[in-house]
Amino acid sequence: MHVAGRFVAEVLSEVGRLADVGVNLLDLERHVRGMIKRRGAESCYWDYAPSFGRGPFRNVICLSVNDAVLHGLPHDYTLRDGDVLSADLAVSVDGWVADSARTVVVGTAAEEDLRIIRATEEALEAAIEVARPGNRLGDISAAIGSVARDYGYPVNTEFGGHGIGRTMHEGPHVSNTGRAGRGLTLRPGLTLALEPWFARTTDRIVYDADGWTIRSADGSRTAHSEHTVAITEDAPLVLTRREAENPATRADSASRPSTKDA
């Protein structure tokens, strides 16, 4: 899974580098297809037909813009200055899967967009920190929810993290908010895709006519961060960590804001 994770990290780094004003989402999709083919990997999205989507999905990456946050279907859209782009990718290499997501700002970044991206990144790091043997699944959920509350963002519980291994979506479900000390006991060998995602002012979602793309119900902007994490005897092992994180989204994050700053 670490091999798959390194490749997923490489692809998402490349998507972040290429995402610029004037770039079409379909061009990003084609570029990622080429990377997957050259690596000899398999897309976990192609032909995927879960109960919550209008399958089969016929793309290899989810690209969601602005108020879209999950399962964005790549389409003929040219990125504009100030757009927020969330990219989510899961691939299989030699039968093992890794899944990760990142959100970037295209061109000129508004502070409120950097803020919500920063919140999802901090929530993800908080979740990873408690992903240790003997802790409970609820500790992960509570850690994510705590960051969301501190930033003043509502949390949707319909979609969250999940188990991962030979296939992309396995049990257990990992809610993005919950009660500490509850749920499954974490044990070495368990691998989870942890993925906090927030919308600025709502926890409700709506679907596009394509049957896949999920948006905030009130049109507010969104962000999504995800890593595949392995529970080990020692520290949690992040299998999809990118070599260089975007420093712009981590500026001013030394201290967490209070809800009055939201």
Tab-separated table of N, CA, C and O in Angstrom, residues 112-185:
chain	number	residue	atom	x	y	z
A	112	GLU	N	-10.418	33.648	2.805
A	112	GLU	CA	-11.427	32.728	3.323
A	112	GLU	C	-11.316	31.347	2.689
A	112	GLU	O	-11.679	30.339	3.306
A	113	ASP	N	-10.792	31.276	1.444
A	113	ASP	CA	-10.573	29.978	0.813
A	113	ASP	C	-9.366	29.277	1.423
A	113	ASP	O	-9.394	28.068	1.683
A	114	LEU	N	-8.290	30.027	1.666
A	114	LEU	CA	-7.124	29.444	2.337
A	114	LEU	C	-7.498	28.954	3.734
A	114	LEU	O	-6.992	27.930	4.202
A	115	ARG	N	-8.406	29.682	4.365
A	115	ARG	CA	-8.805	29.332	5.731
A	115	ARG	C	-9.510	27.979	5.798
A	115	ARG	O	-9.199	27.151	6.658
A	116	ILE	N	-10.437	27.725	4.879
A	116	ILE	CA	-11.161	26.461	4.936
A	116	ILE	C	-10.272	25.300	4.495
A	116	ILE	O	-10.374	24.188	5.023
A	117	ILE	N	-9.360	25.563	3.556
A	117	ILE	CA	-8.391	24.523	3.196
A	117	ILE	C	-7.525	24.186	4.398
A	117	ILE	O	-7.292	23.012	4.729
A	118	ARG	N	-7.048	25.231	5.079
A	118	ARG	CA	-6.214	25.050	6.271
A	118	ARG	C	-6.962	24.245	7.335
A	118	ARG	O	-6.383	23.379	7.999
A	119	ALA	N	-8.251	24.493	7.471
A	119	ALA	CA	-9.044	23.769	8.470
A	119	ALA	C	-9.090	22.278	8.173
A	119	ALA	O	-8.935	21.449	9.079
A	120	THR	N	-9.287	21.918	6.902
A	120	THR	CA	-9.331	20.488	6.576
A	120	THR	C	-7.965	19.838	6.769
A	120	THR	O	-7.874	18.689	7.214
A	121	GLU	N	-6.897	20.569	6.456
A	121	GLU	CA	-5.557	20.016	6.653
A	121	GLU	C	-5.250	19.820	8.129
A	121	GLU	O	-4.672	18.788	8.527
A	122	GLU	N	-5.623	20.790	8.949
A	122	GLU	CA	-5.387	20.652	10.386
A	122	GLU	C	-6.243	19.540	10.976
A	122	GLU	O	-5.798	18.795	11.865
A	123	ALA	N	-7.477	19.409	10.500
A	123	ALA	CA	-8.347	18.336	10.972
A	123	ALA	C	-7.771	16.973	10.608
A	123	ALA	O	-7.815	16.026	11.398
A	124	LEU	N	-7.206	16.884	9.403
A	124	LEU	CA	-6.593	15.631	8.977
A	124	LEU	C	-5.393	15.296	9.845
A	124	LEU	O	-5.223	14.139	10.289
A	125	GLU	N	-4.541	16.267	10.127
A	125	GLU	CA	-3.376	16.009	10.981
A	125	GLU	C	-3.799	15.630	12.399
A	125	GLU	O	-3.171	14.780	13.038
A	126	ALA	N	-4.860	16.249	12.900
A	126	ALA	CA	-5.360	15.899	14.232
A	126	ALA	C	-5.876	14.473	14.255
A	126	ALA	O	-5.679	13.730	15.235
A	127	ALA	N	-6.535	14.063	13.172
A	127	ALA	CA	-7.038	12.691	13.073
A	127	ALA	C	-5.897	11.691	13.007
A	127	ALA	O	-5.928	10.630	13.659
A	128	ILE	N	-4.877	12.017	12.224
A	128	ILE	CA	-3.720	11.128	12.105
A	128	ILE	C	-3.027	10.963	13.452
A	128	ILE	O	-2.618	9.855	13.835
A	129	GLU	N	-2.918	12.036	14.210
A	129	GLU	CA	-2.213	12.001	15.493
A	129	GLU	C	-2.830	11.005	16.461
A	129	GLU	O	-2.114	10.366	17.251
A	130	VAL	N	-4.139	10.840	16.433
A	130	VAL	CA	-4.796	9.919	17.387
A	130	VAL	C	-5.031	8.544	16.786
A	130	VAL	O	-5.632	7.678	17.444
A	131	ALA	N	-4.559	8.288	15.573
A	131	ALA	CA	-4.725	6.982	14.935
A	131	ALA	C	-3.654	6.023	15.450
A	131	ALA	O	-2.719	5.649	14.740
A	132	ARG	N	-3.819	5.638	16.709
A	132	ARG	CA	-2.818	4.823	17.396
A	132	ARG	C	-3.469	3.629	18.080
A	132	ARG	O	-4.655	3.692	18.448
A	133	PRO	N	-2.734	2.535	18.245
A	133	PRO	CA	-3.294	1.338	18.871
A	133	PRO	C	-3.882	1.635	20.245
A	133	PRO	O	-3.297	2.392	21.038
A	134	GLY	N	-5.044	1.079	20.505
A	134	GLY	CA	-5.709	1.268	21.789
A	134	GLY	C	-6.711	2.398	21.785
A	134	GLY	O	-7.635	2.411	22.606
A	135	ASN	N	-6.534	3.373	20.893
A	135	ASN	CA	-7.546	4.415	20.744
A	135	ASN	C	-8.752	3.858	19.999
A	135	ASN	O	-8.721	2.742	19.473
A	136	ARG	N	-9.804	4.645	19.949
A	136	ARG	CA	-11.046	4.209	19.308
A	136	ARG	C	-11.307	5.013	18.034
A	136	ARG	O	-10.787	6.112	17.854
A	137	LEU	N	-12.151	4.431	17.189
A	137	LEU	CA	-12.535	5.133	15.966
A	137	LEU	C	-13.156	6.490	16.291
A	137	LEU	O	-12.930	7.471	15.580
A	138	GLY	N	-13.910	6.540	17.383
A	138	GLY	CA	-14.520	7.796	17.790
A	138	GLY	C	-13.514	8.870	18.143
A	138	GLY	O	-13.817	10.066	18.041
A	139	ASP	N	-12.312	8.476	18.554
A	139	ASP	CA	-11.266	9.465	18.838
A	139	ASP	C	-10.854	10.197	17.559
A	139	ASP	O	-10.589	11.410	17.577
A	140	ILE	N	-10.797	9.464	16.448
A	140	ILE	CA	-10.478	10.086	15.159
A	140	ILE	C	-11.582	11.058	14.758
A	140	ILE	O	-11.328	12.200	14.387
A	141	SER	N	-12.828	10.579	14.846
A	141	SER	CA	-13.965	11.425	14.475
A	141	SER	C	-14.040	12.668	15.350
A	141	SER	O	-14.292	13.781	14.858
A	142	ALA	N	-13.818	12.497	16.644
A	142	ALA	CA	-13.875	13.630	17.572
A	142	ALA	C	-12.781	14.645	17.274
A	142	ALA	O	-12.988	15.863	17.385
A	143	ALA	N	-11.594	14.167	16.891
A	143	ALA	CA	-10.488	15.072	16.577
A	143	ALA	C	-10.820	15.941	15.366
A	143	ALA	O	-10.564	17.146	15.357
A	144	ILE	N	-11.420	15.333	14.348
A	144	ILE	CA	-11.817	16.098	13.158
A	144	ILE	C	-12.900	17.104	13.513
A	144	ILE	O	-12.831	18.284	13.153
A	145	GLY	N	-13.923	16.634	14.229
A	145	GLY	CA	-15.026	17.510	14.592
A	145	GLY	C	-14.595	18.674	15.460
A	145	GLY	O	-15.144	19.781	15.352
A	146	SER	N	-13.604	18.459	16.323
A	146	SER	CA	-13.124	19.517	17.197
A	146	SER	C	-12.499	20.655	16.391
A	146	SER	O	-12.737	21.841	16.670
A	147	VAL	N	-11.708	20.307	15.376
A	147	VAL	CA	-11.100	21.337	14.533
A	147	VAL	C	-12.183	22.102	13.768
A	147	VAL	O	-12.144	23.333	13.675
A	148	ALA	N	-13.160	21.370	13.243
A	148	ALA	CA	-14.254	22.030	12.516
A	148	ALA	C	-14.979	23.035	13.413
A	148	ALA	O	-15.273	24.161	12.999
A	149	ARG	N	-15.260	22.645	14.645
A	149	ARG	CA	-15.960	23.547	15.567
A	149	ARG	C	-15.124	24.773	15.891
A	149	ARG	O	-15.646	25.896	15.960
A	150	ASP	N	-13.833	24.564	16.089
A	150	ASP	CA	-12.964	25.700	16.398
A	150	ASP	C	-12.928	26.711	15.254
A	150	ASP	O	-12.805	27.913	15.488
A	151	TYR	N	-13.034	26.226	14.043
A	151	TYR	CA	-13.052	27.114	12.884
A	151	TYR	C	-14.462	27.646	12.591
A	151	TYR	O	-14.618	28.551	11.784
A	152	GLY	N	-15.460	27.036	13.195
A	152	GLY	CA	-16.830	27.474	12.962
A	152	GLY	C	-17.485	26.861	11.745
A	152	GLY	O	-18.474	27.399	11.234
A	153	TYR	N	-16.966	25.715	11.273
A	153	TYR	CA	-17.536	25.069	10.107
A	153	TYR	C	-18.458	23.917	10.516
A	153	TYR	O	-18.092	23.098	11.384
A	154	PRO	N	-19.635	23.810	9.901
A	154	PRO	CA	-20.518	22.668	10.165
A	154	PRO	C	-19.940	21.399	9.545
A	154	PRO	O	-19.082	21.466	8.658
A	155	VAL	N	-20.408	20.240	10.010
A	155	VAL	CA	-19.863	18.965	9.530
A	155	VAL	C	-20.985	18.074	9.008
A	155	VAL	O	-21.956	17.805	9.705
A	156	ASN	N	-20.820	17.604	7.786
A	156	ASN	CA	-21.739	16.629	7.201
A	156	ASN	C	-21.306	15.222	7.613
A	156	ASN	O	-20.117	14.923	7.615
A	157	THR	N	-22.263	14.375	7.952
A	157	THR	CA	-21.942	13.018	8.394
A	157	THR	C	-22.338	11.953	7.379
A	157	THR	O	-22.188	10.761	7.647
A	158	GLU	N	-22.843	12.372	6.210
A	158	GLU	CA	-23.234	11.385	5.198
A	158	GLU	C	-22.023	10.742	4.536
A	158	GLU	O	-22.051	9.570	4.173
A	159	PHE	N	-20.974	11.530	4.340
A	159	PHE	CA	-19.759	11.019	3.703
A	159	PHE	C	-18.561	11.347	4.582
A	159	PHE	O	-18.442	12.449	5.118
A	160	GLY	N	-17.671	10.369	4.729
A	160	GLY	CA	-16.486	10.561	5.554
A	160	GLY	C	-15.397	9.603	5.126
A	160	GLY	O	-15.321	9.188	3.965
A	161	GLY	N	-14.546	9.231	6.076
A	161	GLY	CA	-13.467	8.307	5.780
A	161	GLY	C	-13.944	6.866	5.772
A	161	GLY	O	-15.109	6.569	6.026
A	162	HIS	N	-12.995	5.946	5.529
A	162	HIS	CA	-13.377	4.544	5.353
A	162	HIS	C	-12.152	3.647	5.450
A	162	HIS	O	-11.011	4.104	5.304
A	163	GLY	N	-12.411	2.375	5.660
A	163	GLY	CA	-11.342	1.399	5.573
A	163	GLY	C	-10.881	1.266	4.133
A	163	GLY	O	-11.610	1.602	3.193
A	164	ILE	N	-9.661	0.776	3.956
A	164	ILE	CA	-9.092	0.646	2.618
A	164	ILE	C	-8.025	-0.436	2.650
A	164	ILE	O	-7.372	-0.645	3.673
A	165	GLY	N	-7.858	-1.138	1.542
A	165	GLY	CA	-6.852	-2.195	1.493
A	165	GLY	C	-6.752	-2.777	0.096
A	165	GLY	O	-6.111	-2.233	-0.783
A	166	ARG	N	-7.432	-3.905	-0.111
A	166	ARG	CA	-7.476	-4.509	-1.438
A	166	ARG	C	-8.464	-3.781	-2.349
A	166	ARG	O	-8.371	-3.857	-3.565
A	167	THR	N	-9.444	-3.124	-1.738
A	167	THR	CA	-10.404	-2.323	-2.492
A	167	THR	C	-10.460	-0.924	-1.899
A	167	THR	O	-9.988	-0.686	-0.789
A	168	MET	N	-11.075	-0.006	-2.653
A	168	MET	CA	-11.064	1.397	-2.242
A	168	MET	C	-11.932	1.648	-1.020
A	168	MET	O	-11.499	2.311	-0.076
A	169	HIS	N	-13.165	1.170	-1.046
A	169	HIS	CA	-14.085	1.432	0.057
A	169	HIS	C	-14.340	0.146	0.837
A	169	HIS	O	-15.012	-0.755	0.350
A	170	GLU	N	-13.795	0.072	2.025
A	170	GLU	CA	-14.012	-1.045	2.934
A	170	GLU	C	-14.510	-0.496	4.270
A	170	GLU	O	-14.480	0.715	4.507
A	171	GLY	N	-14.981	-1.379	5.147
A	171	GLY	CA	-15.332	-0.948	6.482
A	171	GLY	C	-14.063	-0.722	7.290
A	171	GLY	O	-12.996	-1.245	6.957
A	172	PRO	N	-14.172	0.104	8.342
A	172	PRO	CA	-15.361	0.773	8.852
A	172	PRO	C	-15.535	2.173	8.246
A	172	PRO	O	-14.590	2.739	7.698
A	173	HIS	N	-16.750	2.723	8.374
A	173	HIS	CA	-16.977	4.117	8.046
A	173	HIS	C	-16.358	4.986	9.140
A	173	HIS	O	-16.436	4.651	10.324
A	174	VAL	N	-15.733	6.093	8.747
A	174	VAL	CA	-15.112	7.007	9.706
A	174	VAL	C	-15.795	8.366	9.581
A	174	VAL	O	-15.523	9.136	8.665
A	175	SER	N	-16.693	8.660	10.507
A	175	SER	CA	-17.413	9.921	10.470
A	175	SER	C	-16.472	11.086	10.743
A	175	SER	O	-15.472	10.949	11.454
A	176	ASN	N	-16.800	12.250	10.200
A	176	ASN	CA	-15.981	13.439	10.427
A	176	ASN	C	-16.372	14.205	11.681
A	176	ASN	O	-15.893	15.319	11.915
A	177	THR	N	-17.201	13.632	12.496
A	177	THR	CA	-17.443	14.126	13.849
A	177	THR	C	-17.970	12.960	14.675
A	177	THR	O	-18.545	12.011	14.132
A	178	GLY	N	-17.752	12.996	15.969
A	178	GLY	CA	-18.191	11.895	16.813
A	178	GLY	C	-17.726	12.071	18.246
A	178	GLY	O	-17.171	13.109	18.605
A	179	ARG	N	-17.937	11.029	19.033
A	179	ARG	CA	-17.594	11.065	20.452
A	179	ARG	C	-16.339	10.248	20.721
A	179	ARG	O	-16.223	9.092	20.301
A	180	ALA	N	-15.403	10.855	21.414
A	180	ALA	CA	-14.171	10.158	21.778
A	180	ALA	C	-14.487	8.962	22.675
A	180	ALA	O	-15.455	8.971	23.435
A	181	GLY	N	-13.658	7.929	22.565
A	181	GLY	CA	-13.813	6.762	23.420
A	181	GLY	C	-14.861	5.778	22.956
A	181	GLY	O	-15.107	4.777	23.627
A	182	ARG	N	-15.468	6.032	21.816
A	182	ARG	CA	-16.508	5.147	21.288
A	182	ARG	C	-16.023	4.455	20.021
A	182	ARG	O	-15.124	4.911	19.349
A	183	GLY	N	-16.664	3.331	19.701
A	183	GLY	CA	-16.426	2.672	18.427
A	183	GLY	C	-15.298	1.656	18.449
A	183	GLY	O	-14.769	1.280	19.498
A	184	LEU	N	-14.928	1.209	17.270
A	184	LEU	CA	-13.926	0.174	17.056
A	184	LEU	C	-12.591	0.539	17.701
A	184	LEU	O	-12.131	1.673	17.592
A	185	THR	N	-11.964	-0.430	18.368
A	185	THR	CA	-10.625	-0.233	18.906
A	185	THR	C	-9.601	-0.327	17.786
A	185	THR	O	-9.625	-1.265	16.985
